[in-house]
GROMACS .gro file of C-alpha atoms in nm:
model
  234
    1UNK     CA    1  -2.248   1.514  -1.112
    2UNK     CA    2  -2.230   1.326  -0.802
    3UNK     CA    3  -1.990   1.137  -0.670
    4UNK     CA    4  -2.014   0.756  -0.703
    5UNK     CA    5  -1.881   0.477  -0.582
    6UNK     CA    6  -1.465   0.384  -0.595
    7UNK     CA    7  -1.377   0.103  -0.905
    8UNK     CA    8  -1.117  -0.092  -0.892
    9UNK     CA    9  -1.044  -0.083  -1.246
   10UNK     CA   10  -0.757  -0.262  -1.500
   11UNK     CA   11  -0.547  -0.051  -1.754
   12UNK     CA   12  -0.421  -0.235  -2.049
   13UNK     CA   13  -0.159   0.104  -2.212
   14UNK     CA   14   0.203   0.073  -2.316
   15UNK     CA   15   0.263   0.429  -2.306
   16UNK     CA   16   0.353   0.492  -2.012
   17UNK     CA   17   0.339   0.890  -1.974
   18UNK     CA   18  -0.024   0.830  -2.056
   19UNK     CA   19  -0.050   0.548  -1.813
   20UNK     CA   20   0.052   0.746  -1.536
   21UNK     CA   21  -0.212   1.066  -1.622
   22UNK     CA   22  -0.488   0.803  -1.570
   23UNK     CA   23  -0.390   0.629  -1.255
   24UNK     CA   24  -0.279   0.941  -1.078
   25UNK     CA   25  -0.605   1.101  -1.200
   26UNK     CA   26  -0.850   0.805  -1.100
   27UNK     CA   27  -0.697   0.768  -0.806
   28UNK     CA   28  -0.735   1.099  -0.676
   29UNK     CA   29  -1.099   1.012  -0.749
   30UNK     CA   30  -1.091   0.766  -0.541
   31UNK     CA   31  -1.053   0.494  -0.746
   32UNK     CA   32  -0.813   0.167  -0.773
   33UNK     CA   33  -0.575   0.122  -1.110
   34UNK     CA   34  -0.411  -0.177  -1.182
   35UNK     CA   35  -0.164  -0.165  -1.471
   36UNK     CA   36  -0.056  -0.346  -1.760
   37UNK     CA   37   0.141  -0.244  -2.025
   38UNK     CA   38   0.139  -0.580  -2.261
   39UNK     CA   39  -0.201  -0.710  -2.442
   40UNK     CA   40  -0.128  -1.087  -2.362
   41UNK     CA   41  -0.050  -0.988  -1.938
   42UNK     CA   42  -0.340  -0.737  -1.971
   43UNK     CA   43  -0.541  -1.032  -2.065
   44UNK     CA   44  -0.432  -1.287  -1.793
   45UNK     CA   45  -0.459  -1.015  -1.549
   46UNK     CA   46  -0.834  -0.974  -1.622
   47UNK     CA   47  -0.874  -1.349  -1.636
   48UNK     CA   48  -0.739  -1.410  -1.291
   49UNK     CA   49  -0.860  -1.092  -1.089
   50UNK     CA   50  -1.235  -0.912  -1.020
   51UNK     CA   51  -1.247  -0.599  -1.228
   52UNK     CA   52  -1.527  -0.375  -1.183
   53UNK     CA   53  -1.395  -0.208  -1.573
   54UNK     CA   54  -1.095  -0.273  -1.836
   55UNK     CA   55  -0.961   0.025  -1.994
   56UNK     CA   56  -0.761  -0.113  -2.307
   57UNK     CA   57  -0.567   0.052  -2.539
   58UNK     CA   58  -0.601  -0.090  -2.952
   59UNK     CA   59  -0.222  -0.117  -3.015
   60UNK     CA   60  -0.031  -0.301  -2.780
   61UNK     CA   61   0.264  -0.571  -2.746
   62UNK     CA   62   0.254  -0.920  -2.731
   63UNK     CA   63  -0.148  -0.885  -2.840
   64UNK     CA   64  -0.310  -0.585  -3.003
   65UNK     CA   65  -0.637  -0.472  -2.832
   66UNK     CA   66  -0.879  -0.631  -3.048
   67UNK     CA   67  -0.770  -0.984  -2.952
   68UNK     CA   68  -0.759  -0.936  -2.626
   69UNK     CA   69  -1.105  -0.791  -2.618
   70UNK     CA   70  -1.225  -1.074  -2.807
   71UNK     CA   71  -1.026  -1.335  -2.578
   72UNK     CA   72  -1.201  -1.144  -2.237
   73UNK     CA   73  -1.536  -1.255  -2.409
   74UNK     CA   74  -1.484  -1.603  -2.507
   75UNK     CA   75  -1.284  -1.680  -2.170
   76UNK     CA   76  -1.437  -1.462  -1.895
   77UNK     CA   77  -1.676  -1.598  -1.676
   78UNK     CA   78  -1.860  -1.269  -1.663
   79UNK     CA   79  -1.946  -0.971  -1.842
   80UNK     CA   80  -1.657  -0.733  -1.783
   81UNK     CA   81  -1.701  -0.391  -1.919
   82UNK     CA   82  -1.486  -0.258  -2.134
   83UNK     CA   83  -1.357   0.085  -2.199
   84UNK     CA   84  -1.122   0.069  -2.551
   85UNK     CA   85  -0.889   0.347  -2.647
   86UNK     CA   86  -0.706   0.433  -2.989
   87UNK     CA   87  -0.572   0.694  -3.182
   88UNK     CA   88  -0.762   0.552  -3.480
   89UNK     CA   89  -1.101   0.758  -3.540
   90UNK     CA   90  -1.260   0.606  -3.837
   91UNK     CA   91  -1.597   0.407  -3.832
   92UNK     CA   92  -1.426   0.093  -3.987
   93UNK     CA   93  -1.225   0.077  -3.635
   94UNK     CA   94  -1.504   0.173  -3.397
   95UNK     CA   95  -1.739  -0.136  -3.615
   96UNK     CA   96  -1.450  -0.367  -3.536
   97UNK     CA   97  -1.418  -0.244  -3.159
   98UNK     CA   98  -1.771  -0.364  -3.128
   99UNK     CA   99  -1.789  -0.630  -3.331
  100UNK     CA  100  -1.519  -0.817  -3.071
  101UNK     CA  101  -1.740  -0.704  -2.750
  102UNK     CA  102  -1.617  -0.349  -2.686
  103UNK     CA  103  -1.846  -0.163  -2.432
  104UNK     CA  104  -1.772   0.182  -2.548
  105UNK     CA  105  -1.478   0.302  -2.748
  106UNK     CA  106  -1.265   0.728  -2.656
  107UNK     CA  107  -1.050   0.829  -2.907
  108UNK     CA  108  -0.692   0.972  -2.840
  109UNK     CA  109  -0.641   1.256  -2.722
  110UNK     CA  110  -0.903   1.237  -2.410
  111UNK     CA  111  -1.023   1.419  -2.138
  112UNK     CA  112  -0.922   1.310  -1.852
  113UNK     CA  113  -1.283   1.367  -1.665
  114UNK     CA  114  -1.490   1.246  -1.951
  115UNK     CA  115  -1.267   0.900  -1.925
  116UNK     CA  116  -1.391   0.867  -1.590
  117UNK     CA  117  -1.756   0.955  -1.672
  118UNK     CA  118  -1.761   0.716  -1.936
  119UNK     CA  119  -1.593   0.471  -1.666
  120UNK     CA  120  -1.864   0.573  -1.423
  121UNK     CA  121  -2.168   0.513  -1.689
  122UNK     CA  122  -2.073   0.191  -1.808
  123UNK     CA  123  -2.020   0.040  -1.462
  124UNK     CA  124  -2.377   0.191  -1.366
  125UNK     CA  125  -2.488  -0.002  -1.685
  126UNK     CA  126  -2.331  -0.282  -1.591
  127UNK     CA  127  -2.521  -0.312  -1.312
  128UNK     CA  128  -2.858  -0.230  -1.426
  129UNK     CA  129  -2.854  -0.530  -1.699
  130UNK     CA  130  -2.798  -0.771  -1.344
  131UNK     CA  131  -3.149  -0.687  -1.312
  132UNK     CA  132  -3.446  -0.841  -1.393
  133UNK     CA  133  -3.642  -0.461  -1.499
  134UNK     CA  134  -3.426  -0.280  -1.708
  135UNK     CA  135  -3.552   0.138  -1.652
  136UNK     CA  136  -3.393   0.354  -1.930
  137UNK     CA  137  -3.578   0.686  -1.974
  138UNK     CA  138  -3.930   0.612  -2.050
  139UNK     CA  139  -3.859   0.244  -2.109
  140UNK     CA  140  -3.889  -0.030  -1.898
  141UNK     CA  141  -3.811  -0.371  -1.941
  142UNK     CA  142  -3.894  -0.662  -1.719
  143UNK     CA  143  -3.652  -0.955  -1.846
  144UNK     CA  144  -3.813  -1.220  -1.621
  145UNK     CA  145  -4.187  -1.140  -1.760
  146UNK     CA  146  -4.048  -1.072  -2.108
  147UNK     CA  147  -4.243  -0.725  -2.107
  148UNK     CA  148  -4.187  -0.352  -2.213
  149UNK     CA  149  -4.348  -0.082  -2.152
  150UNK     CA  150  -4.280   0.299  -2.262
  151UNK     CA  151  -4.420   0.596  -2.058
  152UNK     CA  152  -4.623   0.350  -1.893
  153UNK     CA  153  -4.798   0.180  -2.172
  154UNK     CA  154  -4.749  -0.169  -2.247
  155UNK     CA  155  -4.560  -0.252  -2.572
  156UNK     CA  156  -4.719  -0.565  -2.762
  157UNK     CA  157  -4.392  -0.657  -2.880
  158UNK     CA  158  -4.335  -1.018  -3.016
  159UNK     CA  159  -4.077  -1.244  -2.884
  160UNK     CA  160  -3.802  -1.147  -3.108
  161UNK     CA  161  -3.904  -0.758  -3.105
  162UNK     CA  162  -3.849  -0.772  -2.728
  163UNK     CA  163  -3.487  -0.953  -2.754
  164UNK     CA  164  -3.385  -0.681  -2.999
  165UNK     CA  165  -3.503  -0.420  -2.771
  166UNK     CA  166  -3.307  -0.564  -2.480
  167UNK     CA  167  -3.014  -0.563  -2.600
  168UNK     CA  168  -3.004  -0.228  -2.783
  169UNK     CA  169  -3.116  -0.126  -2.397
  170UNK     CA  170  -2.796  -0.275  -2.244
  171UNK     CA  171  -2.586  -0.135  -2.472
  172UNK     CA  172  -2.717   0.195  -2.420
  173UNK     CA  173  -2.562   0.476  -2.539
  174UNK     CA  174  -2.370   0.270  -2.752
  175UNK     CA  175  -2.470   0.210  -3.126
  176UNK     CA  176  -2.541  -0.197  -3.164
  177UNK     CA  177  -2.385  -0.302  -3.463
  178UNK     CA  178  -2.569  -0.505  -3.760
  179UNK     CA  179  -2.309  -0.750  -3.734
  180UNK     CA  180  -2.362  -0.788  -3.392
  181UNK     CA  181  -2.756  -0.763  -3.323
  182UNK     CA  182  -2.776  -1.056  -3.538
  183UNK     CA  183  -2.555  -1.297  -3.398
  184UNK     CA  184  -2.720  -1.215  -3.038
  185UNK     CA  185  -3.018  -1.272  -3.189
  186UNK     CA  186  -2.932  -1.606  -3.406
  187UNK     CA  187  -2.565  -1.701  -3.325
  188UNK     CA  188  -2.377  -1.824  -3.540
  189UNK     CA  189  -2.701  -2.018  -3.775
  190UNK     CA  190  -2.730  -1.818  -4.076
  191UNK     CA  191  -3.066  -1.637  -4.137
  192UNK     CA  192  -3.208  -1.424  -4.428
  193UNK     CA  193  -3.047  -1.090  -4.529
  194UNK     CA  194  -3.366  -0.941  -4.433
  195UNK     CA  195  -3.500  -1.077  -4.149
  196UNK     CA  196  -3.333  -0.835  -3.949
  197UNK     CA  197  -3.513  -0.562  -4.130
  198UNK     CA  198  -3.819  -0.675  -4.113
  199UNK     CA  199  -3.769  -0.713  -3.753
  200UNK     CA  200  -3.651  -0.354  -3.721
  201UNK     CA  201  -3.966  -0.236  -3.928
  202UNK     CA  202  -4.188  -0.443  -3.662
  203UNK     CA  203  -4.017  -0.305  -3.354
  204UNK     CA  204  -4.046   0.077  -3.469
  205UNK     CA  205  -4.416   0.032  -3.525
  206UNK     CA  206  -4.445  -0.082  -3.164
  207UNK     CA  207  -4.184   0.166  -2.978
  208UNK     CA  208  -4.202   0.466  -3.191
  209UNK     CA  209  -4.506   0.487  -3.403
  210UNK     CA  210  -4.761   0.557  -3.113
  211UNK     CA  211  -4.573   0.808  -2.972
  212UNK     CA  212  -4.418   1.156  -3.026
  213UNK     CA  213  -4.099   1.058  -3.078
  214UNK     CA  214  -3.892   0.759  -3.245
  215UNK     CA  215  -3.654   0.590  -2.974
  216UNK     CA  216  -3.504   0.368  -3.239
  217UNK     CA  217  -3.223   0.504  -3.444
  218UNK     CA  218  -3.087   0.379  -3.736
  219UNK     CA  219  -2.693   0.494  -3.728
  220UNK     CA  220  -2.617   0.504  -4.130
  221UNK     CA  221  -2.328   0.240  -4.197
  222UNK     CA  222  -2.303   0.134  -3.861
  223UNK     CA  223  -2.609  -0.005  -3.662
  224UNK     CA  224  -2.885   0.131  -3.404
  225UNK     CA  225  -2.921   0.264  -3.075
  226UNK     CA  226  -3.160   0.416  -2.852
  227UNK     CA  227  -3.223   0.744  -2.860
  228UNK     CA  228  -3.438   1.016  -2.570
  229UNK     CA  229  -3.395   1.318  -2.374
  230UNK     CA  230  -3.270   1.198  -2.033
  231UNK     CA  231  -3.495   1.407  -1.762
  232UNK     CA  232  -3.329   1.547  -1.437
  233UNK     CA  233  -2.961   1.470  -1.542
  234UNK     CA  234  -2.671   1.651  -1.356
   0.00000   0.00000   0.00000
């Protein structure tokens, strides 16, 4: 893999031993580390300053990690990626790491490359959904023309097919939970339990049924993502 541009990221970890493997680590990359080892001066840090990333550890002081993921969202003035970390490993925590706006979620222990490849990806993501055409694999999405089109082929996707496949797109490789898909499609206004599966069955018909192979996954208990074989990946 290449190397890509410096970030001048935020780390939100109380322990420091592990604290100091990532900064000395990223930084010999290249890259610039703030630090904070408290969830409620992790949070005013990212609030006041231009982060390109927030790596945030689950359990902290003053503010556990799931609050102040949730509080980045609701007071933020941008999208700011978001990188969690835990020692927890069961779906229950990754679903509520997502549910709160987490971009992508490394369980302890870590390597310390992958970290910064996941750190790498989601700011390339980032940037890709500041776009108006969204490329992913043989997708491509034109947000201003509210269009799709996969290996080339336009997708006649209706309105609400298209806003589910955009945002499973920006989310990419991350599974989009239930919970979450609908309230980006319908906010908080309460819909029918199966509206969301209908819309599902529509969209596969579309993306996946004229072609070799599905795109859509369903993740059992969790949610969906998008799924292909990247080409030309180093």
């Amino acid at each position: 893999m290449t190397q890509s541009s410096s970030l001048h990221m935020l780390l939100i970890e109380d322990q420091l031993s592990i604290a100091r493997n990532i900064a000395e680590y990223m930084e010999q990359k290249g890259h610039v580390l703030d630090f904070a080892d408290k969830g409620l001066q992790g949070l005013e840090l990212a609030l006041q300053s231009y982060f390109d990333l927030v790596i945030l550890d689950l359990n902290l002081p003053t503010m556990d990690g799931l609050e102040v993921c949730r509080q980045i969202r609701e007071k933020a003035d941008r999208h700011i990626p978001i990188l969690m970390l835990t020692a927890r490993d069961s779906i229950d925590d990754k679903v509520s790491g997502f549910h709160v706006g987490t971009d992508d979620y490394l369980t302890k222990p870590f390597s310390l490359q992958e970290l910064e490849v996941r750190c790498l990806a989601l700011s390339r993501r980032h940037l890709l959904q500041t776009k108006d055409t969204l490329e992913l694999g043989p997708l491509t999405l034109d947000r201003k023309r509210k269009t799709a089109t996969r290996d080339g082929k336009s997708l006649d996707l209706s309105v609400m097919g298209f806003k589910i496949l955009t945002v499973l797109a920006e989310a990419y490789p991350q599974v989009v939970s239930r919970s979450e898909l609908s309230h980006k499609l319908w906010g908080d206004e309460p819909t029918e339990s199966d509206a969301l599966r209908s819309h599902i069955y529509q969209l596969r018909a579309v993306l996946d049924k004229p072609f070799d192979s599905p795109m859509l996954k369903t993740v059992f208990g969790v949610g969906f993502t998008l799924e292909f074989t990247e080409q030309g990946s180093c």
